[in-house]
Amino acid sequence: MSAWAPRLRRGARLGFDTVRRTPVVLFPEGVLVLNATAAAVVGACDGVATVPDIVGGLAGRYADVRGDDVLTLLRGLVARGVLRPEETGGTG
Amino acid sequence: MTASPPFGMLAELTHRCPLHCPYCSNPLELVRRDRELTTDQWRSVLTQARALGVLQVHLSGGEPLARRDLPELVGHAHGLGCYVNLVTSGLGLTHERMADLARRGVEHVQLSVQAADEERADIIAGARAAKHKKAAAAAIREAGLPLTVNVVLHRRNHDQVGAIIDLAEELGADRLELANTQFYGWALRNRAALMPTRAQLDAAEPVVRAARRRLAGRVEVVYVLADYQDRLPKPCMHGWGARQLTVAPDGTVLPCPSAHVITSLEFDNVTERPLAEIWYESSSFNAYRGEEWMREPCRSCDRRGVDFGGCRCQAFLLTGAAENTDPVCALSPHHGVVEQAVAPAVDVPFVMRG
Ligand SMILES: C[S@@+](CC[C@H](N)C(=O)[O-])C[C@H]1O[C@@H](n2cnc3c(N)ncnc32)[C@H](O)[C@@H]1O
Ligand code: SF4
Ligand code: SF4
């Protein structure tokens, strides 16, 4: 699982909704409203950073980041078709 | 109840269309060109929609490419911060036009396809359309945009599901939406001719399942179940006036694209009333929000928060009252109407879309 490096799928992007004053992710089938931490997680998904990289990178900036929560969020976004799980070829 | 702001808007820029699909869900009575909103009016609709909370704009019709001002409207919606989805038959989508539209802000394209082979596809479309679609798909891919291929399934193409999936793969689709015909608008007129047989539906299921496995990670295959043949109704629009709105070519604002069939409601027009006021205060948008309007069996049913009692348009069309339970539901006292419609019929000719 650690060799998993998520990235936004083609056609999906982060945005900021000035009406709701919240970060969002926009993709062909819909819109998801994100909180600041979730937006930072999605922003770190570049297809290169693995899940531990992402968690490590965020831990410095957000006090409340827990690895399990990040993994749950990432899995949820994969299930919604927003993120693609990119295999990096590691042993996991 | 207080409504939340909408996320999506279907902008039906025009009803004009070079195709004549017998399954077309657009109304029997189309809005004529001289009744279409002007460029400035559409710009205002988009601006108001964004201010109201809309983040996703689906530019559709008819054929949106038939509007000369499409590039300008795309640019305007994108400039406001909206995600722009183009829903098209692909006719007129040349390489140059696609590249221009992508530059201006189209981020996803839904391209409709009528059948697996050109001959059958052209018969269903009532026009020489299939070969243009191949070129359109190539143009979409070259522009670097994600492509969803939309196929409406019915009795005359259900046997081709496997080949249609192959075609979508060949066209380079990221996603394939196989949607069994919904019986609204012109499609309702052709219901007997379009209704798939039980045998066709049963045969399609394993084909779709196998394709999902084979294409996993490459092409997402979505299969929308045949409406009348499911015992539970669909949770239409995530609830009436809950997340989306539709603006018809003449500016009529609808809670769902088919809502104009509900003649017991009066719909407002953006040329006469601000969009936000229509969303929050109009009688049409408030008519079926929440659960107060529900009748039995929905009113006391556990699923009412899940499916909202099904589709109001279908309830109106088939039972005469939009407050009734969608007759697709096996618990509806009107369910017999639906059962009768799915009873095996002999092959009936299509009435082509006028
Ligand atoms: C009304 S069309 C307008 C855009 C364009 N003319 C086209 O057909 O692609 C919008 C979408 O609805 C789909 N559609 C049309 N009639 C339908 C029906 N009766 N049931 C389900 N989908 C339908 C089309 O395939 C298309 O993807
Ligand atoms: S479904 Fe067919 S006839 Fe209807 S608007 Fe689309 S292309 Fe035109
Ligand atoms: S009775 Fe109404 S709420 Fe219950 S399943 Fe049927 S349509 Fe849904």
CSV table of C-alpha atoms and ligand atoms in Angstrom, one decimal:
chain,number,residue,atom,x,y,z
A,1,MET,CA,0.0,0.0,0.0
A,2,SER,CA,2.9,2.4,0.7
A,3,ALA,CA,3.8,2.1,-3.0
A,4,TRP,CA,0.6,3.8,-3.9
A,5,ALA,CA,0.9,7.3,-5.3
A,6,PRO,CA,-2.4,8.8,-6.0
A,7,ARG,CA,-3.0,11.6,-8.6
A,8,LEU,CA,-6.0,13.5,-9.8
A,9,ARG,CA,-7.6,11.8,-12.7
A,10,ARG,CA,-7.7,13.5,-16.0
A,11,GLY,CA,-10.4,16.2,-16.1
A,12,ALA,CA,-10.4,16.6,-12.3
A,13,ARG,CA,-9.0,19.7,-10.6
A,14,LEU,CA,-8.9,21.6,-7.3
A,15,GLY,CA,-10.8,24.8,-7.2
A,16,PHE,CA,-12.0,27.4,-4.7
A,17,ASP,CA,-15.6,28.3,-4.4
A,18,THR,CA,-15.9,32.0,-3.7
A,19,VAL,CA,-19.6,31.6,-3.0
A,20,ARG,CA,-19.4,28.9,-0.3
A,21,ARG,CA,-15.9,30.0,0.7
A,22,THR,CA,-14.5,26.5,0.5
A,23,PRO,CA,-12.0,24.5,-1.5
A,24,VAL,CA,-13.7,22.1,-3.9
A,25,VAL,CA,-12.7,19.4,-6.3
A,26,LEU,CA,-14.3,19.6,-9.7
A,27,PHE,CA,-14.6,16.6,-11.9
A,28,PRO,CA,-16.7,15.5,-14.9
A,29,GLU,CA,-19.5,13.9,-12.8
A,30,GLY,CA,-19.7,16.4,-10.0
A,31,VAL,CA,-18.3,18.5,-7.3
A,32,LEU,CA,-17.0,17.7,-3.8
A,33,VAL,CA,-16.7,20.2,-1.1
A,34,LEU,CA,-13.4,19.8,0.8
A,35,ASN,CA,-12.1,21.1,4.1
A,36,ALA,CA,-8.7,22.7,4.3
A,37,THR,CA,-6.9,19.5,5.3
A,38,ALA,CA,-8.6,17.5,2.6
A,39,ALA,CA,-7.7,20.1,0.0
A,40,ALA,CA,-4.1,19.9,1.1
A,41,VAL,CA,-4.2,16.1,0.8
A,42,VAL,CA,-5.6,16.3,-2.7
A,43,GLY,CA,-3.1,19.1,-3.6
A,44,ALA,CA,-0.3,16.7,-2.6
A,45,CYS,CA,-1.5,13.9,-4.9
A,46,ASP,CA,0.9,14.3,-7.8
A,47,GLY,CA,1.3,10.7,-8.9
A,48,VAL,CA,4.8,10.6,-7.4
A,49,ALA,CA,4.3,11.1,-3.7
A,50,THR,CA,3.3,7.9,-1.9
A,51,VAL,CA,0.8,7.8,0.9
A,52,PRO,CA,3.4,8.0,3.6
A,53,ASP,CA,5.1,10.9,1.7
A,54,ILE,CA,1.8,12.7,1.7
A,55,VAL,CA,1.1,12.1,5.4
A,56,GLY,CA,4.6,13.2,6.3
A,57,GLY,CA,4.4,16.3,4.2
A,58,LEU,CA,1.2,17.4,5.9
A,59,ALA,CA,2.1,16.5,9.4
A,60,GLY,CA,4.4,19.5,9.5
A,61,ARG,CA,1.7,21.9,8.5
A,62,TYR,CA,-1.4,20.5,10.1
A,63,ALA,CA,-1.3,19.3,13.7
A,64,ASP,CA,-4.3,17.0,13.4
A,65,VAL,CA,-3.2,14.9,10.4
A,66,ARG,CA,-3.5,11.1,11.1
A,67,GLY,CA,-2.3,8.5,8.6
A,68,ASP,CA,-5.5,6.5,8.9
A,69,ASP,CA,-7.7,9.5,8.1
A,70,VAL,CA,-5.6,10.4,5.1
A,71,LEU,CA,-5.8,6.9,3.8
A,72,THR,CA,-9.6,6.8,4.3
A,73,LEU,CA,-10.0,10.1,2.5
A,74,LEU,CA,-7.8,8.9,-0.4
A,75,ARG,CA,-9.7,5.6,-0.8
A,76,GLY,CA,-12.9,7.5,-0.7
A,77,LEU,CA,-11.7,9.8,-3.5
A,78,VAL,CA,-10.6,6.8,-5.6
A,79,ALA,CA,-14.0,5.3,-5.1
A,80,ARG,CA,-15.6,8.5,-6.3
A,81,GLY,CA,-13.4,8.5,-9.4
A,82,VAL,CA,-11.6,11.7,-8.4
A,83,LEU,CA,-8.2,10.2,-7.8
A,84,ARG,CA,-6.4,7.4,-9.7
A,85,PRO,CA,-4.3,5.0,-7.7
A,86,GLU,CA,-0.9,5.1,-9.4
A,87,GLU,CA,1.3,2.1,-8.8
A,88,THR,CA,4.9,3.1,-8.3
A,89,GLY,CA,6.3,-0.3,-8.7
A,90,GLY,CA,7.4,-0.7,-5.1
A,91,THR,CA,6.7,-3.9,-3.1
A,92,GLY,CA,4.0,-2.1,-1.0
B,1,MET,CA,-37.6,24.0,4.3
B,2,THR,CA,-34.6,26.1,3.2
B,3,ALA,CA,-32.9,24.9,0.1
B,4,SER,CA,-29.1,24.7,-0.2
B,5,PRO,CA,-27.4,26.4,-3.2
B,6,PRO,CA,-27.3,24.3,-6.4
B,7,PHE,CA,-24.0,22.8,-7.7
B,8,GLY,CA,-24.9,22.1,-11.3
B,9,MET,CA,-26.7,23.7,-14.1
B,10,LEU,CA,-27.8,22.1,-17.4
B,11,ALA,CA,-27.9,24.9,-20.0
B,12,GLU,CA,-29.9,23.8,-23.0
B,13,LEU,CA,-28.6,26.4,-25.3
B,14,THR,CA,-30.8,25.4,-28.2
B,15,HIS,CA,-33.2,22.7,-29.3
B,16,ARG,CA,-31.9,22.8,-32.9
B,17,CYS,CA,-30.2,19.6,-33.8
B,18,PRO,CA,-29.1,17.9,-37.0
B,19,LEU,CA,-30.1,14.4,-35.7
B,20,HIS,CA,-33.5,12.8,-35.3
B,21,CYS,CA,-33.0,10.3,-32.6
B,22,PRO,CA,-36.3,8.5,-31.9
B,23,TYR,CA,-35.2,8.1,-28.2
B,24,CYS,CA,-34.7,11.9,-27.7
B,25,SER,CA,-35.9,13.0,-24.3
B,26,ASN,CA,-36.4,16.6,-25.4
B,27,PRO,CA,-39.9,17.9,-25.4
B,28,LEU,CA,-42.4,17.2,-28.2
B,29,GLU,CA,-42.7,20.9,-28.7
B,30,LEU,CA,-39.3,22.3,-29.3
B,31,VAL,CA,-38.3,25.9,-28.6
B,32,ARG,CA,-37.8,27.7,-32.0
B,33,ARG,CA,-34.7,29.6,-32.8
B,34,ASP,CA,-36.4,33.0,-32.5
B,35,ARG,CA,-37.4,32.2,-28.9
B,36,GLU,CA,-33.8,31.3,-27.8
B,37,LEU,CA,-32.0,33.4,-25.3
B,38,THR,CA,-29.5,35.9,-26.8
B,39,THR,CA,-25.8,35.7,-26.0
B,40,ASP,CA,-26.1,38.5,-23.4
B,41,GLN,CA,-29.0,36.7,-21.7
B,42,TRP,CA,-27.0,33.5,-21.5
B,43,ARG,CA,-24.0,35.4,-20.1
B,44,SER,CA,-26.3,36.8,-17.5
B,45,VAL,CA,-27.7,33.3,-16.7
B,46,LEU,CA,-24.2,32.0,-16.2
B,47,THR,CA,-23.1,34.9,-14.0
B,48,GLN,CA,-26.2,34.6,-11.9
B,49,ALA,CA,-25.8,30.8,-11.7
B,50,ARG,CA,-22.2,31.2,-10.4
B,51,ALA,CA,-23.3,33.8,-7.8
B,52,LEU,CA,-26.0,31.3,-6.7
B,53,GLY,CA,-23.4,28.5,-6.2
B,54,VAL,CA,-23.3,26.6,-9.5
B,55,LEU,CA,-19.9,25.2,-10.1
B,56,GLN,CA,-20.6,22.8,-12.9
B,57,VAL,CA,-22.2,23.9,-16.2
B,58,HIS,CA,-23.3,21.3,-18.7
B,59,LEU,CA,-23.7,22.9,-22.1
B,60,SER,CA,-26.2,20.9,-24.0
B,61,GLY,CA,-29.3,21.1,-26.2
B,62,GLY,CA,-30.2,20.1,-28.9
B,63,GLU,CA,-26.8,20.5,-30.4
B,64,PRO,CA,-24.9,23.2,-28.5
B,65,LEU,CA,-22.5,23.5,-31.4
B,66,ALA,CA,-25.4,25.0,-33.4
B,67,ARG,CA,-25.0,28.1,-31.3
B,68,ARG,CA,-22.4,30.4,-32.9
B,69,ASP,CA,-21.7,32.0,-29.6
B,70,LEU,CA,-20.7,28.7,-27.9
B,71,PRO,CA,-17.0,29.7,-27.7
B,72,GLU,CA,-17.9,33.0,-26.0
B,73,LEU,CA,-20.3,31.3,-23.5
B,74,VAL,CA,-17.7,28.6,-22.7
B,75,GLY,CA,-15.1,31.3,-22.0
B,76,HIS,CA,-17.5,33.2,-19.8
B,77,ALA,CA,-18.5,30.2,-17.7
B,78,HIS,CA,-14.9,29.2,-17.3
B,79,GLY,CA,-13.9,32.8,-16.4
B,80,LEU,CA,-16.5,32.7,-13.6
B,81,GLY,CA,-14.7,29.6,-12.2
B,82,CYS,CA,-17.2,27.0,-13.4
B,83,TYR,CA,-16.3,23.5,-14.7
B,84,VAL,CA,-17.6,23.3,-18.2
B,85,ASN,CA,-18.9,20.1,-19.6
B,86,LEU,CA,-19.9,19.9,-23.3
B,87,VAL,CA,-22.7,17.5,-24.2
B,88,THR,CA,-22.8,16.9,-27.9
B,89,SER,CA,-23.7,14.7,-30.8
B,90,GLY,CA,-20.3,15.6,-32.3
B,91,LEU,CA,-21.6,16.9,-35.5
B,92,GLY,CA,-19.7,20.0,-36.4
B,93,LEU,CA,-17.0,19.3,-33.8
B,94,THR,CA,-13.9,19.8,-36.0
B,95,HIS,CA,-10.4,19.6,-34.8
B,96,GLU,CA,-10.1,23.4,-34.9
B,97,ARG,CA,-13.4,24.0,-33.1
B,98,MET,CA,-12.5,21.5,-30.4
B,99,ALA,CA,-9.0,23.0,-29.9
B,100,ASP,CA,-10.6,26.5,-29.6
B,101,LEU,CA,-13.2,25.3,-27.1
B,102,ALA,CA,-10.7,23.5,-25.0
B,103,ARG,CA,-8.5,26.6,-24.9
B,104,ARG,CA,-11.5,28.6,-23.7
B,105,GLY,CA,-12.3,26.3,-20.9
B,106,VAL,CA,-14.2,23.1,-21.9
B,107,GLU,CA,-12.8,20.5,-19.5
B,108,HIS,CA,-14.8,17.4,-20.4
B,109,VAL,CA,-16.9,16.2,-23.4
B,110,GLN,CA,-19.8,13.8,-23.5
B,111,LEU,CA,-20.2,12.5,-27.0
B,112,SER,CA,-23.3,10.5,-27.9
B,113,VAL,CA,-23.1,7.4,-30.1
B,114,GLN,CA,-26.2,5.6,-31.5
B,115,ALA,CA,-24.9,2.1,-32.3
B,116,ALA,CA,-21.8,-0.1,-32.8
B,117,ASP,CA,-21.8,0.1,-36.6
B,118,GLU,CA,-22.2,3.1,-38.8
B,119,GLU,CA,-25.1,1.7,-40.8
B,120,ARG,CA,-27.3,1.1,-37.8
B,121,ALA,CA,-26.1,4.2,-36.0
B,122,ASP,CA,-27.1,6.4,-39.0
B,123,ILE,CA,-30.5,4.7,-39.2
B,124,ILE,CA,-31.2,5.5,-35.5
B,125,ALA,CA,-29.8,9.0,-35.8
B,126,GLY,CA,-31.8,9.7,-38.9
B,127,ALA,CA,-28.7,11.3,-40.4
B,128,ARG,CA,-25.2,10.5,-41.7
B,129,ALA,CA,-23.7,11.0,-38.3
B,130,ALA,CA,-21.5,8.1,-37.3
B,131,LYS,CA,-18.4,8.9,-39.3
B,132,HIS,CA,-18.4,12.5,-38.0
B,133,LYS,CA,-18.4,11.0,-34.5
B,134,LYS,CA,-15.2,9.2,-35.1
B,135,ALA,CA,-13.5,12.4,-36.1
B,136,ALA,CA,-15.1,14.2,-33.2
B,137,ALA,CA,-13.7,11.7,-30.7
B,138,ALA,CA,-10.3,12.0,-32.2
B,139,ALA,CA,-10.5,15.8,-32.0
B,140,ILE,CA,-11.5,15.5,-28.3
B,141,ARG,CA,-8.6,13.2,-27.6
B,142,GLU,CA,-6.1,15.5,-29.4
B,143,ALA,CA,-7.3,18.4,-27.3
B,144,GLY,CA,-6.3,16.3,-24.3
B,145,LEU,CA,-9.7,16.3,-22.8
B,146,PRO,CA,-11.4,13.4,-21.0
B,147,LEU,CA,-14.1,11.8,-23.1
B,148,THR,CA,-17.3,10.2,-22.0
B,149,VAL,CA,-19.2,8.3,-24.6
B,150,ASN,CA,-22.9,8.3,-24.0
B,151,VAL,CA,-25.1,5.6,-25.5
B,152,VAL,CA,-28.8,5.4,-25.1
B,153,LEU,CA,-29.9,1.7,-25.1
B,154,HIS,CA,-33.2,0.4,-26.5
B,155,ARG,CA,-34.7,-2.5,-28.4
B,156,ARG,CA,-32.8,-1.7,-31.6
B,157,ASN,CA,-29.3,-1.6,-30.3
B,158,HIS,CA,-29.4,-3.6,-27.1
B,159,ASP,CA,-28.1,-6.7,-28.9
B,160,GLN,CA,-24.9,-4.6,-29.7
B,161,VAL,CA,-23.9,-3.8,-26.2
B,162,GLY,CA,-20.6,-5.8,-26.5
B,163,ALA,CA,-19.7,-4.2,-29.8
B,164,ILE,CA,-20.6,-0.8,-28.4
B,165,ILE,CA,-18.2,-1.2,-25.6
B,166,ASP,CA,-15.5,-2.2,-28.0
B,167,LEU,CA,-16.3,0.9,-30.1
B,168,ALA,CA,-16.0,3.2,-27.0
B,169,GLU,CA,-12.6,1.7,-26.3
B,170,GLU,CA,-11.6,2.3,-29.8
B,171,LEU,CA,-12.8,5.9,-29.7
B,172,GLY,CA,-10.5,6.4,-26.7
B,173,ALA,CA,-13.3,6.9,-24.1
B,174,ASP,CA,-12.3,7.4,-20.5
B,175,ARG,CA,-15.8,6.5,-19.5
B,176,LEU,CA,-18.8,4.9,-21.2
B,177,GLU,CA,-22.3,5.6,-20.1
B,178,LEU,CA,-24.7,2.9,-21.2
B,179,ALA,CA,-28.1,4.4,-20.3
B,180,ASN,CA,-31.3,2.5,-20.9
B,181,THR,CA,-33.8,4.9,-22.5
B,182,GLN,CA,-35.8,7.0,-20.1
B,183,PHE,CA,-39.2,7.6,-21.4
B,184,TYR,CA,-39.7,11.3,-21.5
B,185,GLY,CA,-40.3,13.8,-24.3
B,186,TRP,CA,-40.1,12.3,-27.8
B,187,ALA,CA,-39.0,8.9,-26.3
B,188,LEU,CA,-42.3,8.4,-24.6
B,189,ARG,CA,-44.0,8.6,-28.0
B,190,ASN,CA,-41.7,5.7,-29.1
B,191,ARG,CA,-42.0,3.7,-26.0
B,192,ALA,CA,-43.3,0.5,-27.5
B,193,ALA,CA,-40.6,0.6,-30.2
B,194,LEU,CA,-37.8,1.4,-27.7
B,195,MET,CA,-38.7,-0.9,-24.8
B,196,PRO,CA,-36.0,-3.5,-24.5
B,197,THR,CA,-37.1,-7.1,-23.9
B,198,ARG,CA,-36.4,-8.9,-20.7
B,199,ALA,CA,-34.2,-11.3,-22.7
B,200,GLN,CA,-32.1,-8.3,-24.1
B,201,LEU,CA,-31.6,-6.9,-20.6
B,202,ASP,CA,-30.6,-10.3,-19.2
B,203,ALA,CA,-28.2,-10.9,-22.0
B,204,ALA,CA,-26.6,-7.4,-21.5
B,205,GLU,CA,-25.8,-7.9,-17.9
B,206,PRO,CA,-23.0,-10.5,-18.1
B,207,VAL,CA,-21.5,-8.6,-21.1
B,208,VAL,CA,-21.3,-5.4,-19.1
B,209,ARG,CA,-19.9,-7.2,-16.1
B,210,ALA,CA,-17.1,-8.9,-18.1
B,211,ALA,CA,-16.3,-5.6,-19.8
B,212,ARG,CA,-16.0,-3.8,-16.5
B,213,ARG,CA,-13.4,-6.3,-15.3
B,214,ARG,CA,-11.5,-6.3,-18.6
B,215,LEU,CA,-11.4,-2.5,-18.8
B,216,ALA,CA,-10.8,-1.7,-15.2
B,217,GLY,CA,-8.5,1.2,-14.8
B,218,ARG,CA,-8.8,2.2,-18.5
B,219,VAL,CA,-12.5,2.7,-19.4
B,220,GLU,CA,-15.0,3.2,-16.7
B,221,VAL,CA,-18.3,1.5,-17.8
B,222,VAL,CA,-21.4,2.8,-16.2
B,223,TYR,CA,-24.7,1.0,-16.8
B,224,VAL,CA,-28.0,2.8,-16.1
B,225,LEU,CA,-30.6,0.2,-15.4
B,226,ALA,CA,-33.8,0.0,-17.5
B,227,ASP,CA,-36.2,2.2,-15.7
B,228,TYR,CA,-39.5,0.4,-16.0
B,229,GLN,CA,-38.0,-3.0,-15.3
B,230,ASP,CA,-36.4,-2.2,-11.9
B,231,ARG,CA,-38.8,-2.6,-9.0
B,232,LEU,CA,-37.4,0.4,-7.2
B,233,PRO,CA,-37.5,3.9,-8.7
B,234,LYS,CA,-34.3,6.0,-9.2
B,235,PRO,CA,-33.5,8.8,-6.8
B,236,CYS,CA,-34.1,11.4,-9.4
B,237,MET,CA,-31.9,14.6,-9.3
B,238,HIS,CA,-30.9,13.8,-5.7
B,239,GLY,CA,-34.3,15.3,-4.9
B,240,TRP,CA,-36.4,18.0,-6.5
B,241,GLY,CA,-34.7,21.4,-6.4
B,242,ALA,CA,-31.9,20.0,-4.3
B,243,ARG,CA,-28.7,20.2,-6.3
B,244,GLN,CA,-29.3,21.1,-9.9
B,245,LEU,CA,-31.4,23.2,-12.2
B,246,THR,CA,-32.0,23.3,-15.9
B,247,VAL,CA,-32.4,26.4,-18.1
B,248,ALA,CA,-34.3,25.6,-21.3
B,249,PRO,CA,-33.4,27.4,-24.6
B,250,ASP,CA,-36.1,30.1,-24.0
B,251,GLY,CA,-35.0,30.8,-20.4
B,252,THR,CA,-37.6,28.7,-18.7
B,253,VAL,CA,-36.0,27.4,-15.4
B,254,LEU,CA,-36.8,23.8,-14.5
B,255,PRO,CA,-35.9,21.7,-11.5
B,256,CYS,CA,-35.2,18.8,-13.9
B,257,PRO,CA,-34.9,18.7,-17.7
B,258,SER,CA,-38.3,16.9,-18.2
B,259,ALA,CA,-40.2,19.0,-15.7
B,260,HIS,CA,-42.0,20.9,-18.3
B,261,VAL,CA,-44.4,17.9,-18.7
B,262,ILE,CA,-45.8,18.7,-15.3
B,263,THR,CA,-48.5,21.0,-16.6
B,264,SER,CA,-49.9,21.5,-13.1
B,265,LEU,CA,-46.9,23.6,-12.3
B,266,GLU,CA,-46.0,27.0,-13.5
B,267,PHE,CA,-42.3,27.6,-14.4
B,268,ASP,CA,-40.6,30.9,-14.2
B,269,ASN,CA,-38.3,32.4,-16.8
B,270,VAL,CA,-34.9,34.0,-16.2
B,271,THR,CA,-35.9,36.9,-18.4
B,272,GLU,CA,-38.6,37.8,-15.9
B,273,ARG,CA,-37.2,36.8,-12.5
B,274,PRO,CA,-33.7,36.6,-11.1
B,275,LEU,CA,-32.3,33.1,-11.0
B,276,ALA,CA,-31.7,33.1,-7.3
B,277,GLU,CA,-35.3,34.1,-6.6
B,278,ILE,CA,-36.5,31.3,-8.8
B,279,TRP,CA,-34.3,28.7,-7.0
B,280,TYR,CA,-35.3,29.8,-3.5
B,281,GLU,CA,-38.7,31.2,-3.8
B,282,SER,CA,-40.6,29.9,-6.9
B,283,SER,CA,-43.6,27.7,-6.5
B,284,SER,CA,-42.2,25.2,-9.0
B,285,PHE,CA,-38.9,24.7,-7.2
B,286,ASN,CA,-40.6,24.5,-3.8
B,287,ALA,CA,-43.4,22.2,-4.9
B,288,TYR,CA,-41.6,18.9,-4.2
B,289,ARG,CA,-38.8,19.9,-1.9
B,290,GLY,CA,-38.6,17.9,1.4
B,291,GLU,CA,-41.3,15.3,2.2
B,292,GLU,CA,-44.4,17.3,3.1
B,293,TRP,CA,-45.9,16.9,-0.4
B,294,MET,CA,-45.7,13.1,-0.4
B,295,ARG,CA,-48.7,10.8,-0.5
B,296,GLU,CA,-48.9,7.2,0.6
B,297,PRO,CA,-47.2,4.8,0.1
B,298,CYS,CA,-44.2,7.1,0.1
B,299,ARG,CA,-45.2,9.2,3.1
B,300,SER,CA,-44.7,6.3,5.5
B,301,CYS,CA,-42.1,4.4,3.6
B,302,ASP,CA,-38.5,3.8,4.9
B,303,ARG,CA,-37.0,4.5,1.5
B,304,ARG,CA,-38.4,8.0,1.1
B,305,GLY,CA,-35.2,9.7,2.2
B,306,VAL,CA,-33.3,7.5,-0.3
B,307,ASP,CA,-35.3,7.7,-3.5
B,308,PHE,CA,-37.5,10.7,-2.7
B,309,GLY,CA,-40.4,8.8,-4.0
B,310,GLY,CA,-38.9,8.5,-7.5
B,311,CYS,CA,-39.4,10.8,-10.4
B,312,ARG,CA,-42.1,13.5,-10.3
B,313,CYS,CA,-42.3,13.7,-14.1
B,314,GLN,CA,-42.9,10.0,-14.4
B,315,ALA,CA,-45.6,10.1,-11.7
B,316,PHE,CA,-47.3,12.9,-13.5
B,317,LEU,CA,-47.0,11.3,-17.0
B,318,LEU,CA,-48.3,7.9,-15.9
B,319,THR,CA,-50.7,8.6,-13.1
B,320,GLY,CA,-51.8,12.2,-13.7
B,321,ALA,CA,-50.5,13.6,-10.4
B,322,ALA,CA,-46.8,14.5,-9.7
B,323,GLU,CA,-47.4,14.0,-5.9
B,324,ASN,CA,-48.1,10.3,-6.5
B,325,THR,CA,-45.5,7.6,-6.0
B,326,ASP,CA,-43.5,7.0,-9.1
B,327,PRO,CA,-45.4,4.1,-10.7
B,328,VAL,CA,-42.1,2.3,-11.4
B,329,CYS,CA,-42.1,1.5,-7.7
B,330,ALA,CA,-43.7,-1.9,-7.1
B,331,LEU,CA,-45.5,-0.4,-4.1
B,332,SER,CA,-47.3,2.1,-6.2
B,333,PRO,CA,-51.0,1.4,-6.7
B,334,HIS,CA,-50.4,2.5,-10.3
B,335,HIS,CA,-47.6,0.0,-10.9
B,336,GLY,CA,-49.8,-1.9,-13.3
B,337,VAL,CA,-49.3,0.8,-15.9
B,338,VAL,CA,-45.6,0.1,-16.0
B,339,GLU,CA,-46.1,-3.6,-16.0
B,340,GLN,CA,-48.3,-3.3,-19.0
B,341,ALA,CA,-45.8,-1.1,-20.9
B,342,VAL,CA,-43.0,-3.7,-20.4
B,343,ALA,CA,-45.2,-6.6,-21.5
B,344,PRO,CA,-43.5,-8.0,-24.7
B,345,ALA,CA,-44.8,-6.1,-27.6
B,346,VAL,CA,-44.3,-6.9,-31.3
B,347,ASP,CA,-41.7,-4.8,-33.0
B,348,VAL,CA,-43.1,-1.3,-33.8
B,349,PRO,CA,-41.5,1.2,-36.2
B,350,PHE,CA,-39.9,4.3,-34.8
B,351,VAL,CA,-41.3,7.8,-35.2
B,352,MET,CA,-38.2,9.8,-35.9
B,353,ARG,CA,-37.6,13.0,-33.9
B,354,GLY,CA,-39.1,15.9,-35.8
C,1,LIG,C1,-30.8,15.5,-25.2
C,1,LIG,S1,-29.1,15.2,-25.5
C,1,LIG,C2,-28.4,16.8,-26.1
C,1,LIG,C3,-27.0,16.7,-26.5
C,1,LIG,C4,-26.7,16.1,-27.9
C,1,LIG,N1,-27.7,16.4,-28.9
C,1,LIG,C5,-26.6,14.6,-27.8
C,1,LIG,O1,-27.5,13.9,-28.1
C,1,LIG,O2,-25.5,14.1,-27.4
C,1,LIG,C6,-28.3,15.0,-23.9
C,1,LIG,C7,-27.9,13.6,-23.5
C,1,LIG,O3,-29.1,12.9,-23.2
C,1,LIG,C8,-29.0,11.6,-23.8
C,1,LIG,N2,-30.4,11.2,-24.0
C,1,LIG,C9,-31.3,11.7,-25.0
C,1,LIG,N3,-32.5,11.1,-24.9
C,1,LIG,C10,-32.4,10.2,-23.8
C,1,LIG,C11,-33.3,9.3,-23.2
C,1,LIG,N4,-34.6,9.2,-23.7
C,1,LIG,N5,-32.9,8.6,-22.1
C,1,LIG,C12,-31.6,8.7,-21.7
C,1,LIG,N6,-30.7,9.6,-22.2
C,1,LIG,C13,-31.1,10.3,-23.3
C,1,LIG,C14,-28.2,11.8,-25.0
C,1,LIG,O4,-27.6,10.6,-25.5
C,1,LIG,C15,-27.2,12.8,-24.6
C,1,LIG,O5,-26.1,12.2,-24.0
C,2,SF4,S1,-30.8,13.0,-28.5
C,2,SF4,FE1,-30.5,13.0,-30.7
C,2,SF4,S2,-32.2,14.2,-31.5
C,2,SF4,FE2,-32.1,14.6,-29.3
C,2,SF4,S3,-30.9,16.5,-29.1
C,2,SF4,FE3,-29.4,14.7,-28.9
C,2,SF4,S4,-28.7,14.3,-31.0
C,2,SF4,FE4,-30.5,15.6,-31.1
C,3,SF4,S1,-43.1,3.8,-1.8
C,3,SF4,FE1,-42.1,5.7,-2.4
C,3,SF4,S2,-40.4,6.0,-1.0
C,3,SF4,FE2,-41.1,3.8,-0.9
C,3,SF4,S3,-39.7,2.8,-2.3
C,3,SF4,FE3,-41.6,3.3,-3.5
C,3,SF4,S4,-41.1,5.3,-4.4
C,3,SF4,FE4,-39.6,4.9,-2.8
